[in-house]
CSV table of C-alpha atoms and ligand atoms in Angstrom, one decimal:
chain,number,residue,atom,x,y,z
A,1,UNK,CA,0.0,0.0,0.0
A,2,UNK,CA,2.7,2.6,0.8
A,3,UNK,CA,4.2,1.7,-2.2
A,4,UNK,CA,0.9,2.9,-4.4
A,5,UNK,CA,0.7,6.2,-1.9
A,6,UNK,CA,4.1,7.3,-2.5
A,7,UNK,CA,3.4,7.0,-6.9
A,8,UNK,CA,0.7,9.4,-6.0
A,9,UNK,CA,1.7,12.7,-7.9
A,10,UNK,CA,-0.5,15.8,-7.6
A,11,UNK,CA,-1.4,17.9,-10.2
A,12,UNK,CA,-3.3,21.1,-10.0
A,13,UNK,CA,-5.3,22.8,-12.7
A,14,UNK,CA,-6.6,25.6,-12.2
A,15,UNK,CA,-10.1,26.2,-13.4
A,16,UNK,CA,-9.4,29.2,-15.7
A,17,UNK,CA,-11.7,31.4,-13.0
A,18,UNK,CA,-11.1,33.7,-10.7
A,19,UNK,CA,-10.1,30.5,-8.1
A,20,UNK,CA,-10.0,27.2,-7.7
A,21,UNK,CA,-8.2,23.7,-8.9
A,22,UNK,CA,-9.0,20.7,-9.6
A,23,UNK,CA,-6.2,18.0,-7.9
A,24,UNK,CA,-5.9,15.0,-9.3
A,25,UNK,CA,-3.9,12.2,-8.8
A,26,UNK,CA,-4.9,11.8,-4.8
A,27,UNK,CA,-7.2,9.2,-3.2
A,28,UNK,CA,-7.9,10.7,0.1
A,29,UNK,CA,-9.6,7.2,1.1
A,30,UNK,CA,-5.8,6.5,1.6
A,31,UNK,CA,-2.9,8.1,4.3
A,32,UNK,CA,-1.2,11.1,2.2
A,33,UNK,CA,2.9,11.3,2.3
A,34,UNK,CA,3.9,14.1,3.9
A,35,UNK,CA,5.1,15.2,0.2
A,36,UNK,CA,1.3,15.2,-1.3
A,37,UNK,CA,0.4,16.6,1.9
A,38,UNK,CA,2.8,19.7,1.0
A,39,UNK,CA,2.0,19.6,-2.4
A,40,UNK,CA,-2.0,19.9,-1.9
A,41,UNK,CA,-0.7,22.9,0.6
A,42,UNK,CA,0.9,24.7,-2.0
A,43,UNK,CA,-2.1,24.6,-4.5
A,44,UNK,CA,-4.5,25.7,-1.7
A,45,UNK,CA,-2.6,28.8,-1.1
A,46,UNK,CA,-2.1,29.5,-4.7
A,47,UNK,CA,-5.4,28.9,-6.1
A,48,UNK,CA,-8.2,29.1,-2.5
A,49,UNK,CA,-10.4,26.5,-3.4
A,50,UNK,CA,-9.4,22.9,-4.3
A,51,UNK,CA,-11.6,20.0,-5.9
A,52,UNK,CA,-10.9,16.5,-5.7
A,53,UNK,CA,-13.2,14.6,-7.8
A,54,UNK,CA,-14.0,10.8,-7.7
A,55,UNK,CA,-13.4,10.3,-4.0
A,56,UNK,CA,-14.9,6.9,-2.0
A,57,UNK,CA,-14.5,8.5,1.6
A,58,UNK,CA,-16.4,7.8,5.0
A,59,UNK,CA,-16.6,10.4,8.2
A,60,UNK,CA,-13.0,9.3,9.2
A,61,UNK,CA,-11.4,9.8,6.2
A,62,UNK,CA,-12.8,12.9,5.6
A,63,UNK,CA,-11.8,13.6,9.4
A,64,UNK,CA,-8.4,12.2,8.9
A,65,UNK,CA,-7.7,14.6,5.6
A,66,UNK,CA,-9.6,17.8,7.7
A,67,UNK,CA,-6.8,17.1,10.0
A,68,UNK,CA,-3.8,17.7,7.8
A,69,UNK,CA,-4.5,21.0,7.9
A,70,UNK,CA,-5.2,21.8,11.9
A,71,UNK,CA,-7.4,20.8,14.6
A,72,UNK,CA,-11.5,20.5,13.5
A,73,UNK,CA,-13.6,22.5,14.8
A,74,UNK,CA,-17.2,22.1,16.3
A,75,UNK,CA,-20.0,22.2,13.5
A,76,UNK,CA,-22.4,25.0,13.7
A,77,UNK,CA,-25.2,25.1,16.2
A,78,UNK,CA,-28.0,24.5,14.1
A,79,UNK,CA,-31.5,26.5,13.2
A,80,UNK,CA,-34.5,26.7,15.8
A,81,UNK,CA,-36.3,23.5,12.7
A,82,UNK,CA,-35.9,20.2,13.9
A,83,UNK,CA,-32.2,19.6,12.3
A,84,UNK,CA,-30.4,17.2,14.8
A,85,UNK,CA,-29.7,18.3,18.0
A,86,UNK,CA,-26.7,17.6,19.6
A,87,UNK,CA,-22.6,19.2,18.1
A,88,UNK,CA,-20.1,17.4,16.0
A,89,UNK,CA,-17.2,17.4,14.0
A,90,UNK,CA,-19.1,16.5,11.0
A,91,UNK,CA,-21.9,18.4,10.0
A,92,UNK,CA,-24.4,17.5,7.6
A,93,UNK,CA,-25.5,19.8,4.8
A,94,UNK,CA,-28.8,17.9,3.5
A,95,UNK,CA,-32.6,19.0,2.6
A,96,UNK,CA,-33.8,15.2,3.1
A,97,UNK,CA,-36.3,14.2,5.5
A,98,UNK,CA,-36.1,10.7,7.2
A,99,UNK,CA,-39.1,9.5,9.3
A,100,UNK,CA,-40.3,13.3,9.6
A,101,UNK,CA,-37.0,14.8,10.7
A,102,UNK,CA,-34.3,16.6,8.5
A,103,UNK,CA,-31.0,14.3,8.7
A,104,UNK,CA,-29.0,17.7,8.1
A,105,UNK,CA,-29.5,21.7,7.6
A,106,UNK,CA,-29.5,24.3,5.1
A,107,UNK,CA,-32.8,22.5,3.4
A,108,UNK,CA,-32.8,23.3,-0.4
A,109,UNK,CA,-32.7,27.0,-0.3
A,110,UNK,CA,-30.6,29.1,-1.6
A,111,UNK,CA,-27.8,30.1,0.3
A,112,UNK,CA,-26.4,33.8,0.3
A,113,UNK,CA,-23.2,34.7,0.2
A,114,UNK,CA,-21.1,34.4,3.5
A,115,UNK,CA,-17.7,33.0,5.6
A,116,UNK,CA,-18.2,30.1,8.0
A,117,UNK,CA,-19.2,31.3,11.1
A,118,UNK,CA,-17.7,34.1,10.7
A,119,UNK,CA,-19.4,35.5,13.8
A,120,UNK,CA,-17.3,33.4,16.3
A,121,UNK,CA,-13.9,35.2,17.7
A,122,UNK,CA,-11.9,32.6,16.1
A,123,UNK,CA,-13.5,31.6,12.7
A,124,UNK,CA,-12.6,28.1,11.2
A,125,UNK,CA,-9.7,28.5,8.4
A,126,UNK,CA,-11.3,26.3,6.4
A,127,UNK,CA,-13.9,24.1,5.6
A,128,UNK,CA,-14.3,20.8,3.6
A,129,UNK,CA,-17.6,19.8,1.8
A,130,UNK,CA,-17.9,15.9,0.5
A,131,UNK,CA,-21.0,15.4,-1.8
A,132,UNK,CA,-22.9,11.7,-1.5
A,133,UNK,CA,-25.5,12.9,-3.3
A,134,UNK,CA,-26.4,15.4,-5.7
A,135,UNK,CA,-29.9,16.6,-7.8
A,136,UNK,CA,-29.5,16.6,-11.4
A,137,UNK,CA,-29.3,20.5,-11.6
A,138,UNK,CA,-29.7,23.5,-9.0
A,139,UNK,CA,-27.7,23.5,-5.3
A,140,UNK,CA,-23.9,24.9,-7.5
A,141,UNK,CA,-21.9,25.9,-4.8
A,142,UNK,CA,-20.2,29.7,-5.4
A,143,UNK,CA,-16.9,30.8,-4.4
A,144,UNK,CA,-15.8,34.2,-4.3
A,145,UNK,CA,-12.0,35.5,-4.0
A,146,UNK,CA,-11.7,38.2,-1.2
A,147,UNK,CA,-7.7,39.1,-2.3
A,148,UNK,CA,-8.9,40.4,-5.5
A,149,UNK,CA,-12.1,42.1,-3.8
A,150,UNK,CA,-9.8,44.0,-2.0
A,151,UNK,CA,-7.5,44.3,-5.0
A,152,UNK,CA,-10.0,45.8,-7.4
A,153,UNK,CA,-12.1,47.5,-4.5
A,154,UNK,CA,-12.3,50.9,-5.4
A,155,UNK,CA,-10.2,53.7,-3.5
A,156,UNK,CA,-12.7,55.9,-2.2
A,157,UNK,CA,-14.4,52.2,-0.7
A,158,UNK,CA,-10.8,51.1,0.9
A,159,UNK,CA,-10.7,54.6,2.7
A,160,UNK,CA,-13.8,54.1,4.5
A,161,UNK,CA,-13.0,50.5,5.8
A,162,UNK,CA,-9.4,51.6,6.9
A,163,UNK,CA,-9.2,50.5,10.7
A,164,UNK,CA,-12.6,49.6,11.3
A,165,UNK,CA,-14.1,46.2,12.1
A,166,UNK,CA,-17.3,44.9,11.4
A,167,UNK,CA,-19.6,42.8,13.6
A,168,UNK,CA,-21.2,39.2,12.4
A,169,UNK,CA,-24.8,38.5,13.3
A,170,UNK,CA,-24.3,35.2,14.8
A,171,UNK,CA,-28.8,34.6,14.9
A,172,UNK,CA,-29.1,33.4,11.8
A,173,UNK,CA,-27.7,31.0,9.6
A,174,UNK,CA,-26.7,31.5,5.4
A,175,UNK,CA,-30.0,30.2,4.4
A,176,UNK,CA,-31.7,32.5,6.9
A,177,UNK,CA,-33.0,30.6,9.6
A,178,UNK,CA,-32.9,32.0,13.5
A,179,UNK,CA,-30.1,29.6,15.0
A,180,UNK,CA,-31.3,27.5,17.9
A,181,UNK,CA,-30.7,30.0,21.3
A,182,UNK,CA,-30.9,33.1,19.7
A,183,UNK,CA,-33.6,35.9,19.6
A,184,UNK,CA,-34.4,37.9,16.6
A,185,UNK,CA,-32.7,41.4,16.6
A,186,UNK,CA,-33.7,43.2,13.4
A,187,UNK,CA,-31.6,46.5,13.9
A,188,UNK,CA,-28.4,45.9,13.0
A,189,UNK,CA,-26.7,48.4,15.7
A,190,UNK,CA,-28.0,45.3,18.0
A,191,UNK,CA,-26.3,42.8,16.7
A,192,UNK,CA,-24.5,39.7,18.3
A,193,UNK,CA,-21.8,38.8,17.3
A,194,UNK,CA,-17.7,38.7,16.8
A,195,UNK,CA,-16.0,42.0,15.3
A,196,UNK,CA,-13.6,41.0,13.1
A,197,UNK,CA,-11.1,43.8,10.9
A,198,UNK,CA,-12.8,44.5,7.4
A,199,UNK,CA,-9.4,44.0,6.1
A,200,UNK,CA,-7.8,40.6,7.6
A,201,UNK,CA,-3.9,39.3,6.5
A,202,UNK,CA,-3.6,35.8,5.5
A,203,UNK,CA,-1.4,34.2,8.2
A,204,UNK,CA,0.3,31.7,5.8
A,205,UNK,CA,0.6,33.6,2.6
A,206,UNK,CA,0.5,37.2,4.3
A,207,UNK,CA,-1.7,39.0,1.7
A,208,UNK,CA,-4.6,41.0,2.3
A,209,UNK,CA,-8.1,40.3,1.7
A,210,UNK,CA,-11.8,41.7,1.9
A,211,UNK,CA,-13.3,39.9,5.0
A,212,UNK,CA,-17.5,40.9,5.1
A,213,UNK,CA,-18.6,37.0,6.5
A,214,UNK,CA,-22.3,38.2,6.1
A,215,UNK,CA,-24.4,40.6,5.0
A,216,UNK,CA,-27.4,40.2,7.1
A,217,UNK,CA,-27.5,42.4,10.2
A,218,UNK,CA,-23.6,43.1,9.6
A,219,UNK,CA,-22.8,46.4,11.2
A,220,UNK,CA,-19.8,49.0,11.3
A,221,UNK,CA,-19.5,49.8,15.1
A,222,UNK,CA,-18.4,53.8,15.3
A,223,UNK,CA,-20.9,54.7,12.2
A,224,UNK,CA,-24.5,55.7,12.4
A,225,UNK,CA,-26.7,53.1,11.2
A,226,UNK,CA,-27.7,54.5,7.7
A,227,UNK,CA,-23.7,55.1,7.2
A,228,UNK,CA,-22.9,51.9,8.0
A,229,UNK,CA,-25.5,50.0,6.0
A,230,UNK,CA,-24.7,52.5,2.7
A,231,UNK,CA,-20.7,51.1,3.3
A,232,UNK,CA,-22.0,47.7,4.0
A,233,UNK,CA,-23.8,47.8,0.8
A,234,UNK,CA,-21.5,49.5,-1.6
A,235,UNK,CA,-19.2,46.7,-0.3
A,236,UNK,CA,-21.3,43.7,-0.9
A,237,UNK,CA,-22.2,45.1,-4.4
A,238,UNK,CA,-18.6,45.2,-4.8
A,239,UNK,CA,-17.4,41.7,-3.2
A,240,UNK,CA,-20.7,39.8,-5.3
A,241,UNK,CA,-19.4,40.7,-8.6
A,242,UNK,CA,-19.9,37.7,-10.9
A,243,UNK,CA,-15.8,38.1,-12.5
A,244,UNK,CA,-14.7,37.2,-8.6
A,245,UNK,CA,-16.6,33.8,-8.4
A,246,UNK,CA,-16.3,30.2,-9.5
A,247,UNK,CA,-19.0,28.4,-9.4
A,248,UNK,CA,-18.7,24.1,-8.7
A,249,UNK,CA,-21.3,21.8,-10.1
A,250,UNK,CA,-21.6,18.9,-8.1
A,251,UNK,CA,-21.2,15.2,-8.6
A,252,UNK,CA,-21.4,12.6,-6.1
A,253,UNK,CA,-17.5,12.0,-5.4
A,254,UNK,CA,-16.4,15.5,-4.9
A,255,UNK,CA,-14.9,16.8,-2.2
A,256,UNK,CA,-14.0,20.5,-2.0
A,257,UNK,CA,-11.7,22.3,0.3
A,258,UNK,CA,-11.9,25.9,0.5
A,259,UNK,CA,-10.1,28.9,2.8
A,260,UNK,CA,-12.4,30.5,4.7
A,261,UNK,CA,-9.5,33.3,5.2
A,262,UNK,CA,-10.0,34.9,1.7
A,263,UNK,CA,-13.1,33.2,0.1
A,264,UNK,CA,-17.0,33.5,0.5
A,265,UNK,CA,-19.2,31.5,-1.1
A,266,UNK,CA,-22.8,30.7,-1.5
A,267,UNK,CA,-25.3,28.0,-2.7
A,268,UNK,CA,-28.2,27.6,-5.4
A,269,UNK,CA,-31.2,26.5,-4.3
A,270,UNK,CA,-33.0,23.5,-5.6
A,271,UNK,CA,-35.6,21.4,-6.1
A,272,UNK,CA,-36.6,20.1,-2.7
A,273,UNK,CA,-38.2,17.3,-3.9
A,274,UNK,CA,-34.4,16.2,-4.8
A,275,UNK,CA,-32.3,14.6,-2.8
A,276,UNK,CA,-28.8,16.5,-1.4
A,277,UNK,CA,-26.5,15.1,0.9
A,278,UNK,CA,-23.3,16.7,1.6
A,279,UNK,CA,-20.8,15.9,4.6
A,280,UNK,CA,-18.9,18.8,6.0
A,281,UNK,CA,-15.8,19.4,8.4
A,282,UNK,CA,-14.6,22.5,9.0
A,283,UNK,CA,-10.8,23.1,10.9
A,284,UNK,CA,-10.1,25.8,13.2
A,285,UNK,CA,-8.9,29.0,12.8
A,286,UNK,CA,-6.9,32.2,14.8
A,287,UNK,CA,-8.6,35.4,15.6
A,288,UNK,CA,-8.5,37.6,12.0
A,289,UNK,CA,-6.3,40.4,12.0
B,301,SIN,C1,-22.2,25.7,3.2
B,301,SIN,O1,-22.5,26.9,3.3
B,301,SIN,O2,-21.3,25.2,3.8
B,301,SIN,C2,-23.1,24.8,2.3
B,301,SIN,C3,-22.7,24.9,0.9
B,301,SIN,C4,-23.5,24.0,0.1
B,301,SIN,O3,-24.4,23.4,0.5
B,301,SIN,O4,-23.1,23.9,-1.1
């Protein structure tokens, strides 16, 4: 077996958009070398989101290959429906319903564009999303690259955000539902949550990037409300531009990695009648600076 492991050679290519590679060449079913570890590290800070298609992998070896990359992190606490109670490494993305209860979260709506729980101190670094099974069309997955955001972002916008934070709503989840524990709190100024800097520095490859985690409820502490949500705006009109995004059309198989440092991203709905079921880790991050 070690034999076959160490012929594994990784290749990245790129997808031609704004981010993302495919790898190939790696069965993450089996233990990587500490060369194809470095290797997949290298194409994950060059090109933000990576795709490994064709992949056979259970909860541990999707566990095992979060790993390589830091310590997981707890899944989201999940919305006030009846998702599955209870916290884990693994979390499951999934509209399907199984004896009356929802096996997963996120149902089959769209979801808008946003950073993994972004409105925790520490936000995971990354996150990893294994698809078991996919509808025949709707639920893409959107990635969005927050280096060029802040690259193109115009100068008059880059001014305004200079040394301020903004604060994550932490109530409600991308697809809009109230997180279980939490109360509604419709004005902004209100809002619980982490501040994080509006402009954060990659800790591995020391660039800058546009770091706005979510839209809804977001708000710039030290501005009055209406400045604040004409900044916010301005900013997500910016930062949603279609030129910034990659978008990944599912198969079963496919496992995605993406850095939640310097990319948002977002999901299509789809027919709820469909079945979806995606497995998620997500590792853990420092405090963004
Ligand atoms: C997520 O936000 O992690 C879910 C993305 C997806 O379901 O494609």
């Amino acid at each position: 077996m070690t034999a076959v492991i160490e012929r594994q050679r990784v290749v990245a290519r790129p997808t031609g958009g704004a981010l993302g590679a495919d790898i190939e060449g790696v069965d993450l079913a089996q233990p990587l070398t500490q060369e194809t570890t470095a290797a997949i590290k290298d194409a994950w800070a060059q090109n933000l989101v990576l795709r490994f298609r064709g992949q056979r992998l259970s909860d541990d070896d999707l566990m095992r290959f979060s790993r390589q990359f830091g310590e997981l992190d707890w899944a989201p606490v999940a919305a006030t429906t009846d998702a599955p109670e209870g916290r884990d490494y693994v979390m499951v993305v999934s509209n399907v319903v199984e004896n009356g209860k929802p096996i997963g979260q996120l149902g089959a709506y769209e979801a808008v564009w946003h950073t993994d729980m972004s409105y925790v101190a520490e936000p995971p670094q990354a996150s990893a999303l294994y698809s078991l099974e996919v509808p025949e069309s709707g639920g893409d997955t959107g990635f969005s690259n927050m280096y060029l955001a802040l690259e193109r972002l115009p100068a008059e916008l880059r001014r305004g955000i200079e040394g301020r934070v903004c604060r994550h709503d932490a109530s409600r989840n991308s697809a809009g539902e109230l997180r279980r524990g939490y109360v509604d709190a419709p004005d902004p100024s209100q809002t619980v949550g982490a501040d994080h800097p509006l402009v954060r520095t990659h800790p591995v490859t020391g660039k800058k990037a546009l770091f706005l985690g979510r839209r809804r409820n977001a708000y710039i502490p030290g501005l009055p409300l209406a400045e604040s949500e004409a900044l916010l705006d301005a900013l997500w009109d910016h930062a949603s531009r279609p030129e910034l995004a990659w978008y990944q059309q599912w198969r079963p198989g496919d496992l995605v990695l993406w850095d939640n440092r310097c990319v948002m991203h977002r999901r299509d709905a789809f027919d709820p009648a469909a079945r979806r079921v995606m497995h998620r880790t997500q590792i853990k991050g420092d405090r963004p600076y």
